[in-house]
Coordinates of C-alpha atoms in Angstrom, one line a residue:
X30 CA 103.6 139.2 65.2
X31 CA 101.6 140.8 68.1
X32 CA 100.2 138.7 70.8
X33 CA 96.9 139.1 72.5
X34 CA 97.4 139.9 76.3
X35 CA 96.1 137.3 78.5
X36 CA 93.1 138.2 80.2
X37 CA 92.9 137.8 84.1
X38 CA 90.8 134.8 85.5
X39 CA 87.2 136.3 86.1
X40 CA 86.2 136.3 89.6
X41 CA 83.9 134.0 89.0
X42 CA 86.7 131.3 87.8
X43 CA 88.9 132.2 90.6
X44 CA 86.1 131.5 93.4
X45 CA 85.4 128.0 91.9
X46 CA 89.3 127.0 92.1
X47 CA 89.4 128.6 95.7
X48 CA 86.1 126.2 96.5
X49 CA 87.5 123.1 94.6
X50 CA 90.8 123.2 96.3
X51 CA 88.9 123.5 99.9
X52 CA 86.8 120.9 99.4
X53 CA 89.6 118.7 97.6
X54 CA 91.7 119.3 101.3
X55 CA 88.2 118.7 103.5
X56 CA 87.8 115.5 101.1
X57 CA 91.4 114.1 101.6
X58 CA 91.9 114.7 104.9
X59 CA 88.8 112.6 105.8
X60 CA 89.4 109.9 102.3
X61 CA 92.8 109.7 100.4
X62 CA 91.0 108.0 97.8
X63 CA 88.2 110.3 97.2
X64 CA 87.0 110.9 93.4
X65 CA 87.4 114.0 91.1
X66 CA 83.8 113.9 90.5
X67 CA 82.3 113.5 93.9
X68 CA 85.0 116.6 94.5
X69 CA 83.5 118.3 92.0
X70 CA 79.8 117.4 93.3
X71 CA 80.5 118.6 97.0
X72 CA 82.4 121.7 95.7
X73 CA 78.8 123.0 93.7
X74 CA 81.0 123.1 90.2
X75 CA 80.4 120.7 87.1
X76 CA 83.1 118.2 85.4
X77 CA 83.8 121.0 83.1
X78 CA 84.6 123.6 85.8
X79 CA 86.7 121.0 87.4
X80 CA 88.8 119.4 84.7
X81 CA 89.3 122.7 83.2
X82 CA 90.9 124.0 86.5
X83 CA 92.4 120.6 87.5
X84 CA 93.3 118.1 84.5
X85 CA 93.9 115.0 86.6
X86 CA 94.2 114.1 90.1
X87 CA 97.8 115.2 90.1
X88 CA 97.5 118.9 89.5
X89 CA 94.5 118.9 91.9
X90 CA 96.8 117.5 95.0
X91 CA 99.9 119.8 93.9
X92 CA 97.1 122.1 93.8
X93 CA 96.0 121.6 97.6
X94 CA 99.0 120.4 99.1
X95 CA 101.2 123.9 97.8
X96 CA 102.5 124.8 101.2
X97 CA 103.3 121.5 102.5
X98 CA 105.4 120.9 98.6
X99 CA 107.1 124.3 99.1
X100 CA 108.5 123.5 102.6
X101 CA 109.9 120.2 101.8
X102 CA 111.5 121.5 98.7
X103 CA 113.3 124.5 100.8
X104 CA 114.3 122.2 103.8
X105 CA 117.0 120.6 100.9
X106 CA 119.6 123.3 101.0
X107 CA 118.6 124.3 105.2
X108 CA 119.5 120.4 105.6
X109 CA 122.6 120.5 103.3
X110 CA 123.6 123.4 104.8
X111 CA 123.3 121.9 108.6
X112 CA 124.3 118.3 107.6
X113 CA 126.5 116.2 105.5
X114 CA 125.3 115.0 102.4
X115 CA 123.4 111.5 103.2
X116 CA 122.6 112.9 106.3
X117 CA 120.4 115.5 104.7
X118 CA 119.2 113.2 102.2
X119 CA 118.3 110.9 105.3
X120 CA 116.1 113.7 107.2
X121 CA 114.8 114.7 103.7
X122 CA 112.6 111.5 103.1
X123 CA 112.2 111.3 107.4
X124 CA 110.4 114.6 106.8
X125 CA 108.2 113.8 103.7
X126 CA 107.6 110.3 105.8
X127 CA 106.4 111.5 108.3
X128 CA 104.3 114.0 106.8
X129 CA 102.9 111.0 105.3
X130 CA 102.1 109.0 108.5
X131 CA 100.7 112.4 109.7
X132 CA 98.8 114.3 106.9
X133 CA 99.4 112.8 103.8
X134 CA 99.5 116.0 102.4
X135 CA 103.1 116.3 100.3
X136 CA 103.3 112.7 100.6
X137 CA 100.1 112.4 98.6
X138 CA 100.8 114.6 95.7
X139 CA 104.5 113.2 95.7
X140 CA 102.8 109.5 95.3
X141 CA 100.3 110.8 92.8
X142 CA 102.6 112.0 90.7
X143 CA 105.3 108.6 91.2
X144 CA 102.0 106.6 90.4
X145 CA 101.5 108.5 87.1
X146 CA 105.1 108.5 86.4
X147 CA 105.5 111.5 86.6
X148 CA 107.1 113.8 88.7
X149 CA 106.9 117.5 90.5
X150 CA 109.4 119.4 88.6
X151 CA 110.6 121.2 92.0
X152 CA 110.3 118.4 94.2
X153 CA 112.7 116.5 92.0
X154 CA 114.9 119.2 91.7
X155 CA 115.0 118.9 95.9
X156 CA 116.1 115.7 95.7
X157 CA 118.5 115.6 92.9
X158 CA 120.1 118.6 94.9
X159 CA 120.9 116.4 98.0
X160 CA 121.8 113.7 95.6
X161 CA 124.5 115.6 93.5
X162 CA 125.5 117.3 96.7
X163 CA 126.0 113.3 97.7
X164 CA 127.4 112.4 94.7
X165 CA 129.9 115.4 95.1
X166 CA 131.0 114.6 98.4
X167 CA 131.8 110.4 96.9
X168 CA 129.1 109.2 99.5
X169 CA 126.3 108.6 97.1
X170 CA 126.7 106.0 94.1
X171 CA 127.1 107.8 90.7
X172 CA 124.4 105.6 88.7
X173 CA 121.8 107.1 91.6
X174 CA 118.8 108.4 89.7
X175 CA 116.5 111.5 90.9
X176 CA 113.2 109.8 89.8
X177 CA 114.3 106.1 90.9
X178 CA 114.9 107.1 94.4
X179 CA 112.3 109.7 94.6
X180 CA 109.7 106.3 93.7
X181 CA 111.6 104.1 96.2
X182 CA 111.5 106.9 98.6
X183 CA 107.8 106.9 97.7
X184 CA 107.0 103.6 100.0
X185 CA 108.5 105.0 103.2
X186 CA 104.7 106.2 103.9
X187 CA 102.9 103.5 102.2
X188 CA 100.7 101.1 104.5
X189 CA 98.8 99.2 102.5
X190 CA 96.1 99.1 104.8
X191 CA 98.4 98.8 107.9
X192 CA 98.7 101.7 110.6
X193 CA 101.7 103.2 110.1
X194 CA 104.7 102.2 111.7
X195 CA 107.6 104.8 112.4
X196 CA 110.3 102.1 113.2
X197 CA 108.9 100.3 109.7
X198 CA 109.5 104.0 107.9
X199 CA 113.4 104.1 109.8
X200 CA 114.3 100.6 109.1
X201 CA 113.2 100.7 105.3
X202 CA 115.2 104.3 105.2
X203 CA 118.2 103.1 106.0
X204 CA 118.5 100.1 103.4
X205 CA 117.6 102.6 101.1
X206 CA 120.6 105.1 102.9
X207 CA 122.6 102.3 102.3
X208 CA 122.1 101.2 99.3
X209 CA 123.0 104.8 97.6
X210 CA 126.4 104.9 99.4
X211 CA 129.1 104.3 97.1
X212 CA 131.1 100.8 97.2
X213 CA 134.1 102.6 99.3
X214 CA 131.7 104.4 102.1
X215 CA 129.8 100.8 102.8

């Protein structure tokens, strides 16, 4: 059976993503909490254009947040290389922390996607590197899940209407820390 070749986005298609993902940064940076359609509104494109480009609010901040996603997900093996196992794990989530205390950028599309249950394939594969590499090494529990600790990782940068707190962040990290070492490292 012969397949159709794909035809490339129009330039037409390609401008509205461009403007939807600038607008979607402009709009988070100044609201977290802004809507898909009032995106859509300030970026000139319908609900079509949008949801046909974007599907949910997920894909939209992976979408927008790319760079910030790609650099947490190469510091894994840097920090493994550099550190020990739970040492790396520990600057890991201080990293995506405090990106969340800062920008919100990865730390937004990470919550996004723990608040929809679901997860970013390549972030999670990040993670579940420092945790095997951890798990390897007998200083993280064996019954330690990637998606678990990626959610409970998820409310190091969660306020709740507070101002962030940095000591808040540390303090909560290291119960988590310790609570993924195994029985003999406690």
């Amino acid at each position: 059976m012969m397949r159709t070749p794909r035809r490339a986005p129009r330039s037409d298609a390609l401008e509205n993503r461009a403007r939807i993902i600038e607008t979607a940064h402009a709009a988070f940076t100044g609201d977290p909490t802004a809507s898909l359609q009032a995106i859509a509104r300030a970026a000139g494109v319908g609900q079509g254009t949008m949801y046909r480009h974007f599907p949910d609010r997920e894909a939209l901040l992976l979408a927008v947040y790319r760079e910030e996603l790609d650099a947490l997900i190469a510091a894994a093996p840097l920090l493994l290389h550099e550190y020990g196992p739970l040492e790396a794990l520990r600057r890991w989530f201080e990293r995506l922390a405090a990106d969340g205390r800062v920008t919100g950028g990865a730390s937004l599309a990470v919550r996004a996607a723990t608040r929809a249950g679901r997860h970013h394939p390549p972030i999670a594969a990040a993670l579940d590197l420092l945790l095997r590499a951890g798990k390897e090494a007998g200083q993280v529990r064996p019954d330690a899940e990637t998606e678990e600790i990626l959610l409970l990782g998820s409310s190091l940068w969660r306020t709740e209407g507070a101002s962030p707190c940095p000591e808040r962040s540390r303090r909560m990290l290291t119960v988590i820390i310790d609570g993924l070492r195994t029985d003999a490292r406690r």
